[in-house]
Each structure stands twice: as C-alpha cells, then as structure tokens.
CSV table of C-alpha atoms and ligand atoms in Angstrom, one decimal:
chain,number,residue,atom,x,y,z
P,1,MET,CA,100.8,-60.1,6.9
P,2,THR,CA,101.8,-56.4,6.5
P,3,HIS,CA,99.7,-54.7,3.8
P,4,TYR,CA,101.0,-51.8,1.9
P,5,HIS,CA,99.6,-49.5,-0.8
P,6,ILE,CA,101.3,-47.3,-3.1
P,7,TRP,CA,99.3,-43.7,-4.1
P,8,THR,CA,100.7,-42.9,-7.5
P,9,ILE,CA,100.1,-40.0,-9.7
P,10,GLY,CA,102.7,-38.6,-12.2
P,11,CYS,CA,104.2,-39.8,-15.5
P,12,GLN,CA,105.0,-43.3,-16.5
P,13,MET,CA,108.3,-43.2,-14.6
P,14,ASN,CA,106.5,-42.6,-11.6
P,15,LYS,CA,104.6,-45.5,-12.2
P,16,ALA,CA,107.4,-47.5,-13.7
P,17,GLU,CA,109.1,-46.7,-10.1
P,18,SER,CA,105.8,-47.7,-8.1
P,19,ARG,CA,105.8,-51.2,-9.8
P,20,ARG,CA,109.7,-51.8,-8.6
P,21,ILE,CA,109.0,-50.6,-5.3
P,22,ALA,CA,105.9,-53.1,-5.2
P,23,GLY,CA,108.1,-55.7,-6.5
P,24,LEU,CA,110.6,-54.8,-3.6
P,25,LEU,CA,107.9,-54.8,-1.0
P,26,THR,CA,106.6,-58.3,-2.0
P,27,ALA,CA,109.7,-59.6,-2.2
P,28,GLY,CA,110.3,-58.7,1.4
P,29,GLY,CA,107.5,-60.3,2.6
P,30,TYR,CA,104.3,-57.5,2.3
P,31,GLU,CA,101.3,-57.9,0.7
P,32,GLU,CA,99.5,-55.4,-1.2
P,33,ASP,CA,96.6,-53.8,-0.2
P,34,ALA,CA,94.0,-52.1,-2.9
P,35,ARG,CA,92.9,-49.6,-0.2
P,36,LEU,CA,94.8,-46.7,1.2
P,37,GLU,CA,92.6,-46.6,4.1
P,38,SER,CA,93.5,-50.2,5.5
P,39,ALA,CA,97.2,-50.7,4.5
P,40,ASP,CA,99.8,-50.9,7.2
P,41,LEU,CA,102.4,-48.9,5.2
P,42,VAL,CA,101.0,-46.4,2.6
P,43,ILE,CA,103.3,-44.7,-0.2
P,44,LEU,CA,103.2,-41.5,-1.9
P,45,ASN,CA,105.1,-41.5,-5.3
P,46,THR,CA,104.3,-37.5,-5.9
P,47,CYS,CA,104.9,-35.4,-9.0
P,48,VAL,CA,104.4,-31.7,-9.0
P,49,VAL,CA,104.8,-30.9,-12.4
P,50,ARG,CA,101.4,-29.3,-12.1
P,51,GLN,CA,99.7,-27.4,-9.2
P,52,SER,CA,96.9,-29.8,-9.5
P,53,ALA,CA,99.1,-32.6,-8.7
P,54,GLU,CA,100.6,-30.9,-5.9
P,55,ASP,CA,97.1,-29.6,-4.6
P,56,ARG,CA,96.2,-33.9,-4.4
P,57,ILE,CA,99.0,-34.8,-2.9
P,58,ILE,CA,98.7,-32.3,0.2
P,59,GLY,CA,94.8,-33.3,0.1
P,60,THR,CA,95.9,-37.0,0.3
P,61,LEU,CA,98.4,-36.1,3.3
P,62,GLY,CA,95.6,-34.5,5.0
P,63,LEU,CA,93.3,-37.6,4.5
P,64,LEU,CA,96.1,-39.7,6.2
P,65,LYS,CA,96.9,-37.5,9.3
P,66,GLY,CA,92.9,-37.9,9.8
P,67,ILE,CA,94.0,-42.2,9.3
P,68,LYS,CA,97.1,-42.0,11.5
P,69,ARG,CA,95.0,-40.2,14.6
P,70,GLU,CA,93.1,-43.2,14.7
P,71,ARG,CA,95.5,-45.8,14.0
P,72,GLN,CA,99.2,-44.6,15.6
P,73,ASP,CA,100.9,-47.8,14.0
P,74,LEU,CA,100.5,-46.8,10.4
P,75,ARG,CA,103.4,-45.7,8.6
P,76,ILE,CA,103.5,-43.3,5.6
P,77,ALA,CA,106.3,-43.0,3.3
P,78,VAL,CA,106.6,-40.1,0.3
P,79,THR,CA,108.8,-40.4,-2.4
P,80,GLY,CA,108.9,-38.6,-5.9
P,81,CYS,CA,109.0,-35.0,-7.3
P,82,PHE,CA,107.8,-33.6,-4.0
P,83,THR,CA,110.5,-34.8,-1.7
P,84,ALA,CA,113.1,-32.5,-3.7
P,85,ARG,CA,112.4,-29.4,-1.2
P,86,ASP,CA,113.7,-28.7,1.7
P,87,ARG,CA,113.5,-32.2,3.9
P,88,LYS,CA,113.4,-30.3,6.8
P,89,ALA,CA,110.6,-27.5,6.2
P,90,LEU,CA,108.7,-31.0,4.7
P,91,HIS,CA,109.0,-32.6,8.0
P,92,LYS,CA,107.8,-29.8,10.0
P,93,ARG,CA,104.8,-29.3,7.7
P,94,PHE,CA,103.7,-33.1,7.8
P,95,PRO,CA,104.9,-34.4,11.0
P,96,HIS,CA,102.9,-37.4,10.6
P,97,VAL,CA,105.1,-38.2,7.4
P,98,ASP,CA,107.4,-41.0,8.9
P,99,LEU,CA,109.8,-41.3,6.1
P,100,PHE,CA,110.8,-38.8,2.6
P,101,PHE,CA,112.9,-40.6,0.3
P,102,ASP,CA,114.2,-39.3,-3.3
P,103,ALA,CA,112.8,-40.4,-6.1
P,104,GLY,CA,114.3,-43.9,-7.5
P,105,ALA,CA,116.3,-44.2,-4.3
P,106,TYR,CA,114.8,-47.7,-3.2
P,107,ASN,CA,117.4,-48.0,-0.8
P,108,GLN,CA,116.9,-45.8,1.3
P,109,LEU,CA,113.2,-47.1,1.5
P,110,SER,CA,114.9,-50.2,2.1
P,111,GLU,CA,117.3,-49.1,5.1
P,112,TRP,CA,114.5,-47.3,6.6
P,113,LEU,CA,112.3,-50.7,6.5
P,114,SER,CA,115.2,-52.4,7.9
P,115,ALA,CA,115.9,-49.9,10.5
P,116,HIS,CA,112.2,-49.8,11.6
P,117,PRO,CA,110.5,-52.9,10.5
P,118,LEU,CA,106.4,-53.5,10.4
P,119,PRO,CA,105.1,-56.6,12.0
P,120,GLY,CA,105.2,-59.5,10.1
P,121,ALA,CA,107.2,-58.3,7.2
P,122,ALA,CA,111.1,-59.1,7.0
P,123,ALA,CA,112.8,-55.6,5.5
P,124,PRO,CA,113.5,-55.9,1.9
P,125,GLN,CA,117.0,-56.6,1.2
P,126,GLY,CA,119.4,-58.6,-0.6
P,127,LEU,CA,118.1,-57.8,-3.8
P,128,PRO,CA,121.0,-56.6,-6.9
P,129,HIS,CA,121.6,-53.3,-7.3
P,130,ASP,CA,120.7,-51.0,-10.1
P,131,SER,CA,123.3,-48.9,-11.9
P,132,ALA,CA,121.0,-45.6,-11.7
P,133,GLY,CA,121.2,-44.3,-8.3
P,134,ASP,CA,122.9,-47.7,-6.6
P,135,THR,CA,119.2,-49.1,-6.1
P,136,PRO,CA,117.9,-52.2,-4.9
P,137,CYS,CA,116.3,-53.8,-8.1
P,138,ALA,CA,113.2,-54.9,-7.7
P,139,ARG,CA,111.7,-56.3,-11.0
P,140,ALA,CA,108.2,-55.2,-12.1
P,141,ILE,CA,106.5,-58.8,-11.2
P,142,GLU,CA,103.5,-59.8,-9.7
P,143,ALA,CA,103.6,-61.5,-6.5
P,144,ASP,CA,102.7,-64.7,-8.2
P,145,GLY,CA,106.1,-64.1,-10.1
P,146,SER,CA,104.5,-62.8,-13.4
P,147,ALA,CA,104.9,-59.9,-15.2
P,148,GLY,CA,102.6,-57.5,-17.3
P,149,VAL,CA,101.9,-57.9,-21.1
P,150,SER,CA,103.1,-54.5,-21.4
P,151,THR,CA,106.1,-53.4,-18.6
P,152,TYR,CA,107.8,-50.1,-18.6
P,153,VAL,CA,111.4,-50.2,-18.1
P,154,PRO,CA,113.4,-47.1,-17.1
P,155,ILE,CA,116.8,-46.8,-19.1
P,156,ILE,CA,117.7,-43.2,-17.8
P,157,GLN,CA,116.9,-41.2,-14.8
P,158,GLY,CA,117.3,-37.5,-14.8
P,159,CYS,CA,117.3,-34.7,-17.5
P,160,ASN,CA,119.8,-32.2,-18.4
P,161,ASN,CA,117.8,-30.1,-20.5
P,162,PHE,CA,116.9,-27.5,-18.2
P,163,CYS,CA,113.6,-26.5,-19.7
P,164,THR,CA,112.7,-22.8,-18.0
P,165,TYR,CA,108.9,-24.4,-16.5
P,166,CYS,CA,110.0,-27.8,-15.9
P,167,ILE,CA,111.2,-28.8,-12.4
P,168,VAL,CA,112.5,-32.2,-13.2
P,169,PRO,CA,116.0,-31.7,-13.6
P,170,TYR,CA,116.1,-30.1,-10.1
P,171,THR,CA,113.8,-33.1,-8.0
P,172,ARG,CA,115.7,-35.9,-10.6
P,173,GLY,CA,118.7,-34.4,-11.4
P,174,ARG,CA,121.2,-35.0,-14.1
P,175,GLU,CA,120.9,-38.0,-16.5
P,176,VAL,CA,122.4,-41.1,-15.4
P,177,SER,CA,121.7,-44.5,-18.3
P,178,ARG,CA,121.4,-48.1,-17.2
P,179,PRO,CA,124.2,-50.3,-18.9
P,180,ILE,CA,122.4,-51.4,-21.9
P,181,GLU,CA,123.9,-55.4,-20.5
P,182,GLU,CA,121.3,-54.6,-17.1
P,183,ILE,CA,118.3,-53.5,-19.3
P,184,GLU,CA,118.8,-56.6,-21.5
P,185,ALA,CA,119.2,-58.8,-18.9
P,186,GLU,CA,115.9,-57.0,-17.4
P,187,VAL,CA,113.9,-57.6,-20.2
P,188,ARG,CA,114.8,-61.2,-21.2
P,189,GLU,CA,113.5,-62.1,-17.7
P,190,LEU,CA,110.5,-60.1,-18.0
P,191,VAL,CA,109.4,-62.1,-21.2
P,192,LEU,CA,110.1,-65.3,-19.3
P,193,ARG,CA,107.6,-64.3,-16.9
P,194,GLY,CA,105.1,-63.4,-19.3
P,195,THR,CA,106.0,-59.6,-20.6
P,196,ARG,CA,105.3,-59.3,-24.9
P,197,GLU,CA,106.2,-55.6,-24.9
P,198,VAL,CA,108.1,-53.2,-23.0
P,199,VAL,CA,108.0,-49.4,-22.7
P,200,LEU,CA,111.7,-48.4,-22.5
P,201,LEU,CA,111.3,-44.9,-20.3
P,202,GLY,CA,113.4,-41.6,-19.9
P,203,GLN,CA,112.7,-38.2,-19.4
P,204,ASN,CA,114.5,-38.0,-22.9
P,205,VAL,CA,115.5,-41.2,-24.1
P,206,ASP,CA,117.2,-39.5,-26.8
P,207,SER,CA,120.4,-38.7,-24.5
P,208,PHE,CA,120.5,-42.6,-23.5
P,209,GLY,CA,123.8,-44.1,-23.4
P,210,HIS,CA,125.7,-40.6,-23.6
P,211,ASP,CA,127.3,-41.4,-20.1
P,212,LEU,CA,128.0,-44.8,-20.6
P,213,PRO,CA,131.6,-46.2,-21.4
P,214,GLY,CA,131.6,-46.3,-25.7
P,215,HIS,CA,128.4,-43.9,-25.6
P,216,PRO,CA,125.7,-46.6,-27.3
P,217,ASP,CA,122.3,-44.9,-28.1
P,218,LEU,CA,118.9,-45.8,-28.1
P,219,ALA,CA,119.5,-47.2,-31.8
P,220,GLU,CA,122.0,-49.5,-30.3
P,221,LEU,CA,119.8,-50.3,-27.1
P,222,LEU,CA,117.0,-51.1,-30.0
P,223,MET,CA,119.0,-53.3,-31.6
P,224,ARG,CA,119.9,-55.6,-28.9
P,225,LEU,CA,116.5,-56.0,-27.7
P,226,GLN,CA,115.2,-57.0,-31.3
P,227,PRO,CA,116.3,-60.7,-31.0
P,228,ILE,CA,115.2,-61.4,-27.8
P,229,PRO,CA,112.6,-64.6,-28.3
P,230,GLY,CA,109.1,-64.2,-27.2
P,231,LEU,CA,109.7,-60.3,-27.1
P,232,LEU,CA,107.1,-58.9,-29.5
P,233,ARG,CA,107.1,-55.4,-29.1
P,234,ILE,CA,109.4,-52.8,-28.2
P,235,ARG,CA,108.4,-49.0,-27.5
P,236,PHE,CA,109.7,-46.0,-26.1
P,237,LEU,CA,109.2,-42.7,-24.3
P,238,THR,CA,109.8,-39.4,-24.6
P,239,ASN,CA,112.0,-38.1,-27.2
P,240,HIS,CA,113.2,-34.4,-27.5
P,241,PRO,CA,113.1,-33.0,-30.8
P,242,LYS,CA,116.1,-31.7,-30.6
P,243,ASP,CA,118.2,-34.8,-29.7
P,244,MET,CA,116.3,-37.4,-31.6
P,245,SER,CA,118.5,-38.5,-34.4
P,246,ARG,CA,118.3,-39.8,-37.7
P,247,ARG,CA,119.9,-42.6,-37.0
P,248,LEU,CA,117.2,-43.7,-34.5
P,249,ILE,CA,114.4,-43.2,-37.3
P,250,SER,CA,116.4,-45.6,-39.9
P,251,THR,CA,116.9,-48.1,-37.1
P,252,MET,CA,112.7,-47.6,-36.5
P,253,GLU,CA,112.4,-48.6,-40.0
P,254,GLU,CA,114.5,-51.7,-39.9
P,255,LEU,CA,113.6,-53.4,-36.8
P,256,ASP,CA,110.4,-54.9,-36.9
P,257,LYS,CA,109.6,-55.0,-33.1
P,258,VAL,CA,109.9,-51.3,-32.5
P,259,CYS,CA,106.6,-49.8,-32.8
P,260,GLU,CA,105.3,-46.7,-35.1
P,261,HIS,CA,104.6,-44.6,-32.6
P,262,ILE,CA,106.7,-41.8,-31.2
P,263,ASP,CA,106.1,-39.3,-28.4
P,264,LEU,CA,107.5,-35.7,-29.3
P,265,ALA,CA,106.4,-33.0,-27.3
P,266,LEU,CA,106.2,-29.7,-29.2
P,267,GLN,CA,105.1,-27.3,-26.2
P,268,SER,CA,104.5,-24.2,-28.2
P,269,GLY,CA,104.0,-23.3,-31.6
P,270,ASN,CA,105.9,-20.2,-31.4
P,271,ASN,CA,109.6,-19.4,-31.8
P,272,ASP,CA,109.7,-16.7,-29.0
P,273,ILE,CA,107.7,-18.7,-26.3
P,274,LEU,CA,110.1,-21.7,-27.5
P,275,ARG,CA,113.0,-19.5,-27.2
P,276,GLU,CA,111.7,-18.4,-23.8
P,277,MET,CA,111.0,-22.0,-22.7
P,278,ASN,CA,114.8,-23.2,-23.8
P,279,ARG,CA,113.6,-25.7,-26.0
P,280,GLY,CA,116.3,-25.5,-28.3
P,281,TYR,CA,114.5,-25.9,-31.8
P,282,THR,CA,112.3,-23.8,-33.6
P,283,VAL,CA,109.0,-24.9,-35.2
P,284,GLU,CA,110.4,-24.8,-38.5
P,285,ASP,CA,113.4,-27.4,-37.3
P,286,TYR,CA,110.6,-29.5,-35.4
P,287,SER,CA,108.3,-29.5,-38.7
P,288,ARG,CA,111.2,-30.8,-40.8
P,289,LEU,CA,111.7,-33.4,-38.2
P,290,VAL,CA,107.9,-34.4,-38.4
P,291,ASP,CA,108.3,-34.5,-42.3
P,292,GLU,CA,111.3,-37.0,-42.3
P,293,ILE,CA,109.8,-38.9,-39.2
P,294,ARG,CA,106.8,-39.5,-41.7
P,295,ALA,CA,108.6,-39.7,-44.9
P,296,ALA,CA,110.5,-43.0,-43.2
P,297,MET,CA,107.5,-44.4,-41.7
P,298,PRO,CA,103.9,-43.4,-43.1
P,299,ARG,CA,102.1,-45.3,-40.6
P,300,ILE,CA,103.6,-43.8,-37.7
P,301,SER,CA,101.5,-42.1,-35.3
P,302,LEU,CA,102.7,-38.8,-33.3
P,303,SER,CA,101.9,-37.8,-29.9
P,304,THR,CA,102.8,-34.8,-28.5
P,305,ASP,CA,102.5,-32.0,-25.2
P,306,ILE,CA,101.3,-28.7,-25.4
P,307,ILE,CA,101.9,-25.4,-22.7
P,308,VAL,CA,99.3,-22.7,-23.0
P,309,GLY,CA,99.3,-19.8,-21.4
P,310,PHE,CA,103.1,-19.8,-20.4
P,311,PRO,CA,104.1,-16.4,-19.3
P,312,GLY,CA,103.7,-13.6,-21.9
P,313,GLU,CA,101.9,-15.9,-24.2
P,314,THR,CA,99.6,-13.8,-26.4
P,315,GLU,CA,96.8,-14.2,-28.5
P,316,LEU,CA,98.8,-14.3,-31.6
P,317,GLN,CA,101.5,-16.4,-30.1
P,318,PHE,CA,98.8,-19.0,-29.4
P,319,GLU,CA,97.1,-19.0,-32.5
P,320,GLU,CA,100.8,-20.0,-34.0
P,321,THR,CA,100.2,-23.0,-31.9
P,322,HIS,CA,96.8,-23.8,-32.9
P,323,SER,CA,97.7,-23.5,-36.7
P,324,THR,CA,100.9,-25.7,-35.8
P,325,LEU,CA,98.5,-28.0,-34.1
P,326,GLU,CA,96.0,-27.8,-37.1
P,327,ARG,CA,99.3,-28.1,-39.9
P,328,LEU,CA,100.9,-31.1,-38.1
P,329,ARG,CA,98.1,-33.4,-37.3
P,330,PHE,CA,98.9,-35.2,-34.1
P,331,ASP,CA,97.1,-38.2,-33.3
P,332,VAL,CA,97.4,-37.5,-29.5
P,333,VAL,CA,97.8,-34.0,-27.8
P,334,HIS,CA,98.3,-33.5,-24.1
P,335,VAL,CA,97.3,-30.3,-23.5
P,336,ALA,CA,98.1,-28.4,-20.0
P,337,ALA,CA,98.0,-24.9,-19.1
P,338,TYR,CA,101.3,-23.4,-17.3
P,339,SER,CA,101.6,-23.5,-13.7
P,340,PRO,CA,104.8,-21.7,-12.2
P,341,ARG,CA,106.7,-24.6,-10.4
P,342,PRO,CA,108.9,-22.7,-7.3
P,343,GLY,CA,112.7,-23.5,-8.2
P,344,THR,CA,112.4,-23.0,-11.9
P,345,LEU,CA,114.0,-20.2,-13.9
P,346,ALA,CA,110.6,-19.6,-15.4
P,347,ALA,CA,108.9,-19.1,-11.6
P,348,ARG,CA,112.0,-16.7,-10.8
P,349,LYS,CA,112.0,-14.6,-14.0
P,350,TYR,CA,108.4,-14.3,-14.9
P,351,ALA,CA,105.2,-13.5,-13.8
P,352,ASP,CA,102.4,-15.6,-14.3
P,353,SER,CA,100.8,-13.1,-16.2
P,354,VAL,CA,98.1,-15.2,-18.6
P,355,PRO,CA,94.8,-15.1,-16.8
P,356,ASP,CA,93.2,-18.4,-15.6
P,357,ASP,CA,90.2,-17.8,-17.8
P,358,VAL,CA,92.6,-17.0,-20.6
P,359,LYS,CA,94.5,-20.2,-20.1
P,360,ARG,CA,91.3,-22.4,-19.6
P,361,SER,CA,89.9,-20.9,-22.8
P,362,ARG,CA,92.9,-21.5,-24.9
P,363,LEU,CA,93.4,-25.4,-23.7
P,364,HIS,CA,89.8,-25.6,-24.4
P,365,ARG,CA,90.0,-24.3,-27.8
P,366,VAL,CA,93.4,-27.4,-28.8
P,367,GLU,CA,90.9,-29.8,-27.0
P,368,ILE,CA,88.1,-28.9,-29.2
P,369,LEU,CA,90.7,-29.0,-32.4
P,370,GLN,CA,92.3,-32.2,-31.5
P,371,GLU,CA,89.4,-34.1,-31.0
P,372,ALA,CA,88.1,-33.0,-34.4
P,373,VAL,CA,91.7,-34.3,-35.8
P,374,ALA,CA,92.4,-37.6,-33.8
P,375,GLY,CA,88.4,-38.8,-34.9
P,376,GLN,CA,89.5,-38.1,-38.5
P,377,ILE,CA,92.8,-40.0,-38.2
P,378,ASN,CA,91.2,-42.7,-36.4
P,379,GLU,CA,88.5,-43.0,-39.0
P,380,ARG,CA,91.4,-44.1,-41.3
P,381,TYR,CA,91.2,-47.2,-39.6
P,382,VAL,CA,87.7,-48.3,-40.2
P,383,ARG,CA,87.8,-51.6,-42.8
P,384,GLY,CA,91.5,-52.2,-42.1
P,385,THR,CA,92.8,-54.9,-40.2
P,386,GLU,CA,95.2,-54.5,-37.2
P,387,ASP,CA,97.6,-56.5,-35.2
P,388,VAL,CA,96.7,-55.7,-31.7
P,389,LEU,CA,98.4,-57.4,-28.4
P,390,VAL,CA,95.7,-58.1,-26.2
P,391,GLN,CA,96.5,-56.7,-22.4
P,392,GLY,CA,92.8,-57.6,-20.7
P,393,ARG,CA,89.2,-57.2,-20.1
P,394,ARG,CA,87.5,-53.9,-19.9
P,395,ARG,CA,83.6,-53.3,-19.4
P,396,GLY,CA,83.0,-57.0,-20.7
P,397,LYS,CA,85.1,-56.7,-24.1
P,398,TRP,CA,89.0,-57.2,-24.3
P,399,PHE,CA,91.4,-54.6,-25.2
P,400,GLY,CA,94.6,-53.9,-26.8
P,401,ARG,CA,96.8,-51.8,-28.7
P,402,THR,CA,97.8,-51.3,-32.3
P,403,ARG,CA,101.8,-51.1,-33.6
P,404,THR,CA,100.9,-47.0,-33.6
P,405,ASP,CA,99.5,-47.5,-29.9
P,406,LYS,CA,95.8,-47.1,-30.5
P,407,LEU,CA,93.3,-48.5,-28.0
P,408,VAL,CA,90.7,-51.3,-29.9
P,409,PHE,CA,88.1,-53.0,-28.2
P,410,PHE,CA,86.7,-56.3,-29.1
P,411,GLU,CA,84.7,-59.4,-28.3
P,412,SER,CA,85.8,-63.0,-28.0
P,413,GLU,CA,84.8,-65.9,-26.0
P,414,GLU,CA,88.4,-67.1,-25.2
P,415,GLY,CA,90.7,-65.7,-23.1
P,416,LEU,CA,93.5,-64.0,-25.3
P,417,THR,CA,95.6,-61.6,-22.6
P,418,GLY,CA,99.1,-61.4,-23.8
P,419,GLN,CA,98.4,-62.7,-27.4
P,420,LEU,CA,99.1,-60.7,-30.7
P,421,VAL,CA,95.5,-61.0,-32.6
P,422,GLN,CA,94.4,-59.8,-35.6
P,423,VAL,CA,91.2,-57.4,-35.7
P,424,THR,CA,89.0,-55.6,-38.4
P,425,ILE,CA,88.2,-52.1,-37.3
P,426,ASP,CA,84.4,-51.7,-37.5
P,427,LYS,CA,84.0,-48.0,-35.7
P,428,ALA,CA,86.4,-45.6,-34.6
P,429,SER,CA,86.2,-42.5,-32.2
P,430,PRO,CA,88.8,-39.8,-31.4
P,431,TRP,CA,90.1,-42.0,-28.6
P,432,ALA,CA,89.4,-46.0,-29.4
P,433,LEU,CA,88.6,-48.2,-32.1
P,434,GLN,CA,85.8,-51.1,-31.9
P,435,GLY,CA,86.4,-54.3,-34.0
P,436,THR,CA,85.9,-57.7,-34.8
P,437,LEU,CA,88.1,-60.6,-34.1
P,438,ASP,CA,90.0,-62.7,-36.7
P,439,TYR,CA,89.5,-66.0,-35.1
P,440,THR,CA,92.1,-67.7,-37.8
P,441,SER,CA,94.4,-65.2,-35.9
P,442,ILE,CA,94.0,-66.7,-32.9
P,443,THR,CA,96.0,-70.0,-33.9
P,444,GLU,CA,99.1,-68.0,-35.4
P,445,ALA,CA,99.3,-65.9,-32.2
P,446,ARG,CA,99.5,-68.9,-30.2
P,447,ARG,CA,102.6,-70.2,-32.3
P,448,VAL,CA,104.5,-67.1,-31.7
P,449,HIS,CA,103.5,-67.1,-28.1
P,450,GLN,CA,105.2,-70.6,-27.7
P,451,LEU,CA,108.2,-69.5,-29.4
W,1,SF4,S1,113.4,-32.3,-21.4
W,1,SF4,FE1,112.8,-30.3,-20.6
W,1,SF4,S2,110.7,-30.6,-19.8
W,1,SF4,FE2,111.4,-32.6,-20.7
W,1,SF4,S3,112.1,-33.4,-18.5
W,1,SF4,FE3,113.9,-32.6,-19.5
W,1,SF4,S4,113.8,-30.1,-18.6
W,1,SF4,FE4,111.8,-31.4,-18.1
C-alpha cells in the first residue's frame, strides 16, 4: 500500500482542494498517512498570501529535502499559489520536488501519477470531470465512503477583482463558475454520505454564475440547494462588499437552511487606503450594506478581514479603521499585517513604508479591541438556547456550531456527531460558548436525521 500525506496551509479553498486530492488518491488505491515523515508521496498545498505562509512552505521543503536524501523513492508534489511563479526557477531552486502542478488542476497530478506510478497503487484515473479547470472530480469523501458533517464545496474558482495587494488573480486566474447542476449533484451525494451542512466556497461567491449560460447567481444556487432532503444547513464564503446583492440578502431571509453568517472583508476603514487597494467601495457604502443586512436579519453574525500597515497608512488612517471596527462591531475580525507579494500592483507601485513594529502594534490594537467586542457579543448568548449542529468531540466535550457560526462545547453521554441539537448557553468567552444539552432535542434531531 502506498501512503500519501497532504500538507495544507492557506484559505478554505485550499482545504477543500486538499480534500478533493485526498478523495482522488483514495480512489486510486492510496492510503492516507497522518505523518509527513513516513509517507511515500507528500503533496504540499500552498498559500503565498502572506510572507509568513511562504516562509513555512520553504521550511517544509527544506525538511523534505533532508528526508529525500535518506529515502530517494519519496515523491514530492507541490500545488497551490506557490506554483504560480516561474516554474523553471522553482525547479532550479527545489530540485528535490518531482512535480509542481497548478492550483485545482488535479488532472496534472493524475497524469503525472499515471506516468510515474508508485509501487502498490494504481494511478488515479477514470473519474468524472469538473467544469472548473477540466479536472477529475474527487468527492470530499473518506476512505470508508462517508463525508464530513460539514463539507466545503467550491462553486467558483479565481477572481477578477485585482485588489492591489492580492496575489490570488495571478495564482488562481480569472473567475470560472461550476454549473449549478454539477454543484447540486455533488451536494446530494455528500448528503447521502453523511454531510449535513455545506459551505459554498469562492474567492468572491457574489460573482458566482456570471460566466454561466443564463447567468444564474448565488441566490439561485441557494434556492436549488434548499429543498435537498437531509441537508440541514447552507453557508457560503467569501462575499465582496461591492458585489453583494440585495437579492442575496432577501433570499437569505427567506430560506431557512441558509445560516445567519456573512464573511464580508472590509480591509480598511479609510477611503484613501480603500482606493489604493482597489476595493471598489467606500466606508460609507460598506456601512450602508451592513445596516441593510442587520435590518433584514437582526441575528446575523458578521466576520471581516482587516489589513494594517498598507503602504503609506498613517496613524490617522489606522485610527479610522479602529473606530470603524468599534462602530460596526463584528463577531470575528481576521487581522493581518501587510506584506508585499511579488507580482502584485501594490508591490510594484509602493514601498513597504510602514515599519514592522508599527504594523505589529496596530495589529495588536485591533486584536485587543476585537477580543472585547467579541466577548460582549458572545455574552448576549448566555441563557439563550441555540440550535447546534454537532461536529465531533474535542478535549472530552462535544462541539458544534450555532447558525451564527459560534463554536459551542457541551457534555453528553451519547454519540451526537451529525445531529442538530439544542443547547442552553451557560458561559461565553470571545472565542467560544459553553452550554448544557437539552436532552429532549436529541429525539427530534434523530427524526430530522432520518428524513
Ligand atoms: S476580491 Fe480582492 S482580495 Fe479577494 S481574492 Fe479577489 S483580488 Fe484577492
């Protein structure tokens, strides 16, 4: 038996793609190895959105170089955003890597494995093809045929937006949507295999469908998925403030399986910086959109992304970001310090002028603010009862998520993975909720489970 290990960093899209590669390899007779050190085939699925991620890739490639010196039959393949560079230069710098293949291009991996079969495994082949990139469609399934309670389903690849700091349009190319029928068929199959929640993925899910015949949109896709029996919840990531439609907001309101959570990157609270980032909206536009969302869905939870230390960001401009966060009060803020990505417009046009210690201190100030805001928001859950979709056990407790994407821990003697139960919240922190299971909800959960 040939063993593979997939090492993944980066966004949810990378995680979803790694699951698909794992499905492809499992279908080809390979077995997963939890340890990189002992696998016969190691695949690195990479991200270069931040310098720190790039440093980790280079460190892991160094580790693999040492292992390959001892074990010459080790095969190493690298995919994801790191491979979007000059391939000749990559081969020259990392001669111990056997294959660099494009993000999402499973066919390149499949063809290479056919040409260079590893002992004990058939080359993965003969699988149906995805529309996005003409790739073999390996479902997100485990070796035993089951699928996770919550499964990522990519619906659109690439991005046409060209935010000046972002490498994604260069590494993943222009937007390509998957046909609605294909997504629906995949979700139906996942549900048959045990999935209860799907998270629809795209760099910009609001662009979904514009390149398909008849131009369907995300709202239409949600309406197609809503009636699927056994599917309990639908989520999606990530929205773009300039593209999110009113139709999507009203569709979210109407469809009971669509959860009350939106990930809406703000990036900066200063209009000049937003313009330099080419984000296509102002702080006022963004605030209006948040007001509309909250008016339509008062329970909505909102997460956002912030970059501090963009070239030229003054103290005053950062203060505007800080005060915008104070005013809008997000459930979750993902904050990152700007790092120039070679090949992007920002890296070509601007010097990385904000010193590292200033970036660090701004980042820290956002974290402190957010901890306080998230703590206050989560405190409001205490003594309320939440529907929790149970995902598994961690540190001796069951855990799952509310419709608003809050992590909830609770105790139970019974196995509850995949069930929708009710939990009364006893305690809150900025990061999670602790609660008590309502045992009468288990019977109801089982009934729904069997539908
Ligand atoms: S919307 Fe902007 S930040 Fe997001 S992937 Fe596209 S270019 Fe990058």
